């Protein structure tokens, strides 16, 4: 069964918080269609992710790096929720949860391959609020 391997697919993991995040992501998507200038406003309060690397997990493409000024997590090493958009000039990304300003990539030449990882590599304290228990 898919939900044993990918517990986030189980509808019972849908929470009001997840629904709100998806609603905000959909609203930002609609804004993008007509006017991208709203991004600058979001970036003024966005946390910064530094020394980041992309990681492909069963939840999707995410970033691992050192965050500063994250609203609930403060400043420490994290793995983001799934990436939805990335600025072609590498200034920011939008995840399921929020915008991040991008600092320096861990590999400035961009030659390192995308890391793949099972969910069990990270504990729940590293997740950016994604629902579910993946131990």
Tab-separated table of N, CA and C in Angstrom:
chain	number	residue	atom	x	y	z
A	1	UNK	N	0.837	-1.182	0.000
A	1	UNK	CA	0.000	0.000	0.000
A	1	UNK	C	0.879	1.240	0.000
A	2	UNK	N	0.531	2.227	-0.782
A	2	UNK	CA	1.321	3.447	-0.904
A	2	UNK	C	1.501	4.199	0.408
A	3	UNK	N	0.492	4.207	1.242
A	3	UNK	CA	0.585	4.991	2.475
A	3	UNK	C	1.560	4.394	3.484
A	4	UNK	N	1.908	3.110	3.351
A	4	UNK	CA	2.927	2.545	4.235
A	4	UNK	C	4.308	3.081	3.877
A	5	UNK	N	4.563	3.194	2.583
A	5	UNK	CA	5.855	3.722	2.133
A	5	UNK	C	5.897	5.246	2.156
A	6	UNK	N	4.763	5.865	1.929
A	6	UNK	CA	4.663	7.323	1.852
A	6	UNK	C	3.523	7.789	2.748
A	7	UNK	N	3.747	7.850	4.058
A	7	UNK	CA	2.663	8.145	4.990
A	7	UNK	C	1.995	9.498	4.765
A	8	UNK	N	2.687	10.443	4.130
A	8	UNK	CA	2.076	11.748	3.889
A	8	UNK	C	0.912	11.668	2.899
A	9	UNK	N	0.786	10.565	2.167
A	9	UNK	CA	-0.335	10.393	1.239
A	9	UNK	C	-1.640	10.038	1.954
A	10	UNK	N	-1.546	9.606	3.174
A	10	UNK	CA	-2.725	9.223	3.945
A	10	UNK	C	-3.554	10.469	4.239
A	11	UNK	N	-4.819	10.503	3.805
A	11	UNK	CA	-5.651	11.681	4.050
A	11	UNK	C	-5.780	12.042	5.522
A	12	UNK	N	-5.525	11.097	6.414
A	12	UNK	CA	-5.637	11.417	7.845
A	12	UNK	C	-4.541	12.382	8.302
A	13	UNK	N	-3.498	12.602	7.472
A	13	UNK	CA	-2.450	13.554	7.838
A	13	UNK	C	-2.823	14.993	7.484
A	14	UNK	N	-3.934	15.176	6.803
A	14	UNK	CA	-4.357	16.530	6.441
A	14	UNK	C	-4.852	17.239	7.690
A	15	UNK	N	-4.239	18.364	7.966
A	15	UNK	CA	-4.599	19.166	9.132
A	15	UNK	C	-5.040	20.550	8.660
A	16	UNK	N	-5.606	21.312	9.553
A	16	UNK	CA	-5.973	22.690	9.223
A	16	UNK	C	-4.725	23.484	8.834
A	17	UNK	N	-3.611	23.219	9.504
A	17	UNK	CA	-2.358	23.914	9.193
A	17	UNK	C	-1.884	23.594	7.779
A	18	UNK	N	-1.945	22.325	7.381
A	18	UNK	CA	-1.558	21.944	6.027
A	18	UNK	C	-2.489	22.588	5.006
A	19	UNK	N	-3.782	22.560	5.274
A	19	UNK	CA	-4.747	23.181	4.353
A	19	UNK	C	-4.449	24.667	4.190
A	20	UNK	N	-4.090	25.339	5.278
A	20	UNK	CA	-3.747	26.766	5.221
A	20	UNK	C	-2.496	26.992	4.381
A	21	UNK	N	-1.490	26.155	4.577
A	21	UNK	CA	-0.256	26.289	3.788
A	21	UNK	C	-0.534	26.106	2.304
A	22	UNK	N	-1.343	25.116	1.975
A	22	UNK	CA	-1.663	24.875	0.568
A	22	UNK	C	-2.499	26.010	-0.015
A	23	UNK	N	-3.383	26.578	0.796
A	23	UNK	CA	-4.183	27.718	0.346
A	23	UNK	C	-3.274	28.916	0.048
A	24	UNK	N	-2.325	29.188	0.947
A	24	UNK	CA	-1.397	30.297	0.722
A	24	UNK	C	-0.518	30.057	-0.499
A	25	UNK	N	-0.090	28.808	-0.705
A	25	UNK	CA	0.689	28.472	-1.890
A	25	UNK	C	-0.140	28.707	-3.158
A	26	UNK	N	-1.411	28.300	-3.130
A	26	UNK	CA	-2.295	28.519	-4.282
A	26	UNK	C	-2.511	30.005	-4.533
A	27	UNK	N	-2.665	30.791	-3.477
A	27	UNK	CA	-2.833	32.239	-3.636
A	27	UNK	C	-1.582	32.872	-4.244
A	28	UNK	N	-0.409	32.452	-3.766
A	28	UNK	CA	0.829	32.967	-4.352
A	28	UNK	C	0.948	32.556	-5.810
A	29	UNK	N	0.516	31.348	-6.141
A	29	UNK	CA	0.547	30.886	-7.531
A	29	UNK	C	-0.320	31.778	-8.409
A	30	UNK	N	-1.495	32.126	-7.920
A	30	UNK	CA	-2.392	32.994	-8.680
A	30	UNK	C	-1.774	34.383	-8.858
A	31	UNK	N	-1.118	34.903	-7.821
A	31	UNK	CA	-0.453	36.200	-7.935
A	31	UNK	C	0.659	36.156	-8.973
A	32	UNK	N	1.402	35.073	-8.997
A	32	UNK	CA	2.503	34.939	-9.945
A	32	UNK	C	2.033	35.056	-11.388
A	33	UNK	N	0.841	34.587	-11.645
A	33	UNK	CA	0.328	34.624	-13.016
A	33	UNK	C	0.207	36.061	-13.527
A	34	UNK	N	-0.099	37.006	-12.631
A	34	UNK	CA	-0.380	38.373	-13.050
A	34	UNK	C	0.694	39.388	-12.677
A	35	UNK	N	1.412	39.143	-11.575
A	35	UNK	CA	2.348	40.155	-11.086
A	35	UNK	C	3.321	39.516	-10.104
A	36	UNK	N	4.592	39.490	-10.463
A	36	UNK	CA	5.592	38.857	-9.598
A	36	UNK	C	6.172	39.823	-8.573
A	37	UNK	N	5.751	41.066	-8.583
A	37	UNK	CA	6.341	42.051	-7.671
A	37	UNK	C	6.039	41.739	-6.199
A	38	UNK	N	5.021	40.953	-5.907
A	38	UNK	CA	4.691	40.615	-4.515
A	38	UNK	C	5.821	39.837	-3.836
A	39	UNK	N	6.663	39.183	-4.622
A	39	UNK	CA	7.742	38.370	-4.057
A	39	UNK	C	8.677	39.226	-3.210
A	40	UNK	N	9.005	40.403	-3.678
A	40	UNK	CA	9.921	41.271	-2.920
A	40	UNK	C	9.392	41.539	-1.512
A	41	UNK	N	8.091	41.727	-1.376
A	41	UNK	CA	7.501	41.932	-0.055
A	41	UNK	C	7.640	40.706	0.824
A	42	UNK	N	7.445	39.527	0.250
A	42	UNK	CA	7.582	38.279	1.017
A	42	UNK	C	9.019	38.067	1.474
A	43	UNK	N	9.967	38.479	0.642
A	43	UNK	CA	11.380	38.255	0.965
A	43	UNK	C	11.868	39.148	2.099
A	44	UNK	N	11.202	40.264	2.340
A	44	UNK	CA	11.624	41.155	3.428
A	44	UNK	C	11.553	40.468	4.787
A	45	UNK	N	10.636	39.526	4.942
A	45	UNK	CA	10.490	38.832	6.227
A	45	UNK	C	10.857	37.344	6.137
A	46	UNK	N	11.384	36.922	5.005
A	46	UNK	CA	11.703	35.503	4.808
A	46	UNK	C	12.996	35.117	5.516
A	47	UNK	N	13.051	33.891	6.051
A	47	UNK	CA	14.320	33.407	6.600
A	47	UNK	C	15.330	33.217	5.470
A	48	UNK	N	16.591	33.203	5.835
A	48	UNK	CA	17.672	32.998	4.863
A	48	UNK	C	18.244	31.608	5.042
A	49	UNK	N	18.429	30.899	3.931
A	49	UNK	CA	19.017	29.562	3.936
A	49	UNK	C	20.404	29.653	3.316
A	50	UNK	N	21.425	29.277	4.085
A	50	UNK	CA	22.805	29.394	3.648
A	50	UNK	C	23.446	28.014	3.591
A	51	UNK	N	24.482	27.897	2.762
A	51	UNK	CA	25.225	26.647	2.603
A	51	UNK	C	24.267	25.477	2.388
A	52	UNK	N	23.387	25.650	1.444
A	52	UNK	CA	22.320	24.676	1.186
A	52	UNK	C	22.699	23.704	0.072
A	53	UNK	N	22.105	22.530	0.153
A	53	UNK	CA	22.230	21.515	-0.897
A	53	UNK	C	20.842	20.954	-1.180
A	54	UNK	N	20.569	20.629	-2.433
A	54	UNK	CA	19.294	19.989	-2.747
A	54	UNK	C	19.314	18.519	-2.346
A	55	UNK	N	18.179	18.051	-1.846
A	55	UNK	CA	18.034	16.656	-1.434
A	55	UNK	C	16.720	16.142	-2.008
A	56	UNK	N	16.784	15.039	-2.696
A	56	UNK	CA	15.586	14.417	-3.236
A	56	UNK	C	15.130	13.340	-2.262
A	57	UNK	N	13.962	13.539	-1.674
A	57	UNK	CA	13.403	12.599	-0.700
A	57	UNK	C	12.088	12.063	-1.246
A	58	UNK	N	11.507	11.068	-0.594
A	58	UNK	CA	10.185	10.595	-1.025
A	58	UNK	C	9.109	11.684	-0.953
A	59	UNK	N	9.376	12.771	-0.213
A	59	UNK	CA	8.435	13.892	-0.170
A	59	UNK	C	8.652	14.874	-1.310
A	60	UNK	N	9.745	14.760	-2.033
A	60	UNK	CA	10.034	15.670	-3.134
A	60	UNK	C	11.385	16.329	-2.973
A	61	UNK	N	11.659	17.308	-3.846
A	61	UNK	CA	12.916	18.040	-3.802
A	61	UNK	C	12.865	19.054	-2.672
A	62	UNK	N	13.891	19.017	-1.819
A	62	UNK	CA	13.957	19.888	-0.645
A	62	UNK	C	15.371	20.423	-0.540
A	63	UNK	N	15.593	21.357	0.359
A	63	UNK	CA	16.928	21.889	0.602
A	63	UNK	C	17.321	21.632	2.043
A	64	UNK	N	18.579	21.286	2.235
A	64	UNK	CA	19.168	21.158	3.566
A	64	UNK	C	20.191	22.266	3.671
A	65	UNK	N	20.144	23.008	4.780
A	65	UNK	CA	21.106	24.083	4.949
A	65	UNK	C	20.980	24.735	6.308
A	66	UNK	N	21.748	25.791	6.481
A	66	UNK	CA	21.751	26.555	7.723
A	66	UNK	C	20.771	27.705	7.568
A	67	UNK	N	19.708	27.705	8.389
A	67	UNK	CA	18.707	28.767	8.298
A	67	UNK	C	18.968	29.819	9.365
A	68	UNK	N	18.637	31.055	9.031
A	68	UNK	CA	18.692	32.161	9.988
A	68	UNK	C	17.337	32.841	10.004
A	69	UNK	N	16.870	33.148	11.199
A	69	UNK	CA	15.625	33.900	11.394
A	69	UNK	C	14.377	33.161	10.910
A	70	UNK	N	14.356	31.858	11.068
A	70	UNK	CA	13.164	31.085	10.718
A	70	UNK	C	12.128	31.300	11.816
A	71	UNK	N	10.878	31.633	11.469
A	71	UNK	CA	9.893	31.973	12.510
A	71	UNK	C	9.788	30.955	13.648
A	72	UNK	N	9.478	29.677	13.411
A	72	UNK	CA	9.414	28.773	14.562
A	72	UNK	C	10.733	28.088	14.904
A	73	UNK	N	11.691	28.033	13.975
A	73	UNK	CA	12.894	27.224	14.194
A	73	UNK	C	14.124	28.026	14.581
A	74	UNK	N	14.086	29.329	14.426
A	74	UNK	CA	15.238	30.147	14.780
A	74	UNK	C	16.358	30.011	13.767
A	75	UNK	N	17.568	29.840	14.258
A	75	UNK	CA	18.754	29.709	13.410
A	75	UNK	C	19.430	28.385	13.726
A	76	UNK	N	19.421	27.485	12.756
A	76	UNK	CA	20.035	26.163	12.907
A	76	UNK	C	19.978	25.441	11.573
A	77	UNK	N	20.455	24.216	11.530
A	77	UNK	CA	20.422	23.407	10.310
A	77	UNK	C	19.029	22.793	10.169
A	78	UNK	N	18.463	22.879	8.963
A	78	UNK	CA	17.124	22.332	8.718
A	78	UNK	C	17.066	21.634	7.369
A	79	UNK	N	15.979	20.938	7.160
A	79	UNK	CA	15.567	20.486	5.839
A	79	UNK	C	14.221	21.157	5.584
A	80	UNK	N	14.085	21.784	4.440
A	80	UNK	CA	12.857	22.513	4.137
A	80	UNK	C	11.741	21.553	3.750
A	81	UNK	N	10.556	22.085	3.665
A	81	UNK	CA	9.473	21.337	3.034
A	81	UNK	C	9.727	21.344	1.515
A	82	UNK	N	8.872	20.722	0.759
A	82	UNK	CA	9.077	20.562	-0.678
A	82	UNK	C	9.191	21.903	-1.390
A	83	UNK	N	10.111	21.954	-2.358
A	83	UNK	CA	10.260	23.144	-3.183
A	83	UNK	C	9.162	23.171	-4.238
A	84	UNK	N	8.613	24.368	-4.457
A	84	UNK	CA	7.612	24.560	-5.519
A	84	UNK	C	8.132	25.467	-6.600
A	85	UNK	N	8.874	26.521	-6.233
A	85	UNK	CA	9.448	27.421	-7.224
A	85	UNK	C	10.846	27.792	-6.788
A	86	UNK	N	11.669	28.108	-7.779
A	86	UNK	CA	13.013	28.596	-7.505
A	86	UNK	C	13.303	29.749	-8.461
A	87	UNK	N	13.818	30.824	-7.920
A	87	UNK	CA	14.199	31.970	-8.725
A	87	UNK	C	15.315	31.554	-9.682
A	88	UNK	N	15.172	31.813	-10.980
A	88	UNK	CA	16.229	31.446	-11.930
A	88	UNK	C	17.584	32.091	-11.614
A	89	UNK	N	17.566	33.192	-10.860
A	89	UNK	CA	18.818	33.852	-10.489
A	89	UNK	C	19.296	33.441	-9.101
A	90	UNK	N	18.687	32.406	-8.530
A	90	UNK	CA	19.101	31.790	-7.258
A	90	UNK	C	19.062	32.757	-6.075
A	91	UNK	N	18.084	33.682	-6.067
A	91	UNK	CA	17.942	34.600	-4.943
A	91	UNK	C	16.974	34.074	-3.896
A	92	UNK	N	16.013	33.213	-4.302
A	92	UNK	CA	14.983	32.738	-3.384
A	92	UNK	C	14.371	31.443	-3.895
A	93	UNK	N	13.660	30.761	-2.977
A	93	UNK	CA	12.826	29.606	-3.324
A	93	UNK	C	11.511	29.747	-2.570
A	94	UNK	N	10.497	29.072	-3.078
A	94	UNK	CA	9.197	28.983	-2.379
A	94	UNK	C	8.955	27.510	-2.104
A	95	UNK	N	8.750	27.174	-0.847
A	95	UNK	CA	8.423	25.810	-0.454
A	95	UNK	C	6.928	25.744	-0.178
A	96	UNK	N	6.454	24.582	0.212
A	96	UNK	CA	5.060	24.454	0.633
A	96	UNK	C	4.768	25.445	1.757
A	97	UNK	N	5.736	25.681	2.608
A	97	UNK	CA	5.517	26.490	3.798
A	97	UNK	C	5.740	27.985	3.635
A	98	UNK	N	6.783	28.361	2.869
A	98	UNK	CA	7.170	29.776	2.878
A	98	UNK	C	8.198	30.063	1.801
A	99	UNK	N	8.508	31.349	1.679
A	99	UNK	CA	9.634	31.793	0.873
A	99	UNK	C	10.895	31.721	1.729
A	100	UNK	N	12.020	31.449	1.085
A	100	UNK	CA	13.335	31.538	1.704
A	100	UNK	C	14.211	32.401	0.811
A	101	UNK	N	14.978	33.290	1.422
A	101	UNK	CA	16.057	33.964	0.717
A	101	UNK	C	17.202	32.957	0.665
A	102	UNK	N	17.873	32.887	-0.459
A	102	UNK	CA	18.985	31.955	-0.564
A	102	UNK	C	20.307	32.681	-0.343
A	103	UNK	N	21.131	32.080	0.495
A	103	UNK	CA	22.493	32.551	0.701
A	103	UNK	C	23.402	31.833	-0.280
A	104	UNK	N	24.476	31.286	0.243
A	104	UNK	CA	25.457	30.595	-0.590
A	104	UNK	C	25.112	29.117	-0.713
A	105	UNK	N	25.193	28.571	-1.914
A	105	UNK	CA	25.058	27.115	-2.029
A	105	UNK	C	26.302	26.456	-1.437
A	106	UNK	N	26.133	25.252	-0.914
A	106	UNK	CA	27.281	24.531	-0.361
A	106	UNK	C	28.287	24.213	-1.456
A	107	UNK	N	27.804	24.024	-2.671
A	107	UNK	CA	28.663	23.775	-3.826
A	107	UNK	C	28.477	24.930	-4.805
A	108	UNK	N	29.310	25.977	-4.709
A	108	UNK	CA	29.093	27.171	-5.526
A	108	UNK	C	29.164	26.924	-7.027
A	109	UNK	N	29.846	25.861	-7.448
A	109	UNK	CA	29.923	25.563	-8.882
A	109	UNK	C	28.712	24.797	-9.383
A	110	UNK	N	27.888	24.292	-8.449
A	110	UNK	CA	26.694	23.566	-8.845
A	110	UNK	C	26.965	22.236	-9.512
A	111	UNK	N	28.108	21.659	-9.210
A	111	UNK	CA	28.475	20.402	-9.871
A	111	UNK	C	28.163	19.163	-9.046
A	112	UNK	N	27.858	19.366	-7.764
A	112	UNK	CA	27.544	18.209	-6.925
A	112	UNK	C	26.188	17.650	-7.337
A	113	UNK	N	26.057	16.341	-7.387
A	113	UNK	CA	24.754	15.765	-7.740
A	113	UNK	C	23.742	15.995	-6.625
A	114	UNK	N	22.491	15.948	-6.997
A	114	UNK	CA	21.432	16.042	-5.997
A	114	UNK	C	21.513	14.795	-5.127
A	115	UNK	N	21.521	14.998	-3.837
A	115	UNK	CA	21.563	13.898	-2.892
A	115	UNK	C	20.190	13.264	-2.813
A	116	UNK	N	20.144	11.958	-2.717
A	116	UNK	CA	18.875	11.289	-2.462
A	116	UNK	C	18.938	10.711	-1.070
A	117	UNK	N	17.793	10.696	-0.418
A	117	UNK	CA	17.788	10.268	0.970
A	117	UNK	C	16.440	9.682	1.337
A	118	UNK	N	16.451	8.610	2.134
A	118	UNK	CA	15.183	8.149	2.696
A	118	UNK	C	14.754	9.108	3.793
A	119	UNK	N	13.487	9.116	4.094
A	119	UNK	CA	12.985	10.020	5.137
A	119	UNK	C	13.629	9.761	6.483
A	120	UNK	N	14.020	8.537	6.741
A	120	UNK	CA	14.552	8.204	8.057
A	120	UNK	C	15.890	8.882	8.345
A	121	UNK	N	16.515	9.502	7.347
A	121	UNK	CA	17.774	10.198	7.567
A	121	UNK	C	17.592	11.418	8.455
A	122	UNK	N	16.410	12.006	8.457
A	122	UNK	CA	16.143	13.230	9.199
A	122	UNK	C	15.133	12.945	10.280
A	123	UNK	N	15.317	13.581	11.441
A	123	UNK	CA	14.301	13.419	12.463
A	123	UNK	C	13.273	14.537	12.326
A	124	UNK	N	12.149	14.395	13.007
A	124	UNK	CA	11.061	15.351	12.857
A	124	UNK	C	11.456	16.761	13.269
A	125	UNK	N	12.479	16.922	14.092
A	125	UNK	CA	12.870	18.270	14.495
A	125	UNK	C	13.510	19.036	13.345
A	126	UNK	N	13.924	18.338	12.289
A	126	UNK	CA	14.511	19.004	11.130
A	126	UNK	C	13.475	19.384	10.088
A	127	UNK	N	12.280	18.847	10.199
A	127	UNK	CA	11.269	19.114	9.196
A	127	UNK	C	10.711	20.512	9.353
A	128	UNK	N	10.335	21.098	8.271
A	128	UNK	CA	9.763	22.445	8.283
A	128	UNK	C	8.257	22.340	8.449
A	129	UNK	N	7.835	21.640	9.501
A	129	UNK	CA	6.425	21.583	9.831
A	129	UNK	C	5.596	20.655	8.975
A	130	UNK	N	6.225	19.759	8.225
A	130	UNK	CA	5.432	18.864	7.388
A	130	UNK	C	4.770	17.805	8.273
A	131	UNK	N	3.487	17.503	8.027
A	131	UNK	CA	2.779	16.583	8.924
A	131	UNK	C	3.259	15.145	8.760
A	132	UNK	N	3.057	14.387	9.809
A	132	UNK	CA	3.315	12.959	9.740
A	132	UNK	C	4.467	12.533	10.611
A	133	UNK	N	4.529	11.264	10.880
A	133	UNK	CA	5.595	10.674	11.667
A	133	UNK	C	6.353	9.753	10.743
A	134	UNK	N	7.605	10.047	10.456
A	134	UNK	CA	8.360	9.304	9.467
A	134	UNK	C	9.507	8.510	10.066
A	135	UNK	N	9.432	8.179	11.338
A	135	UNK	CA	10.501	7.390	11.957
A	135	UNK	C	10.476	5.970	11.481
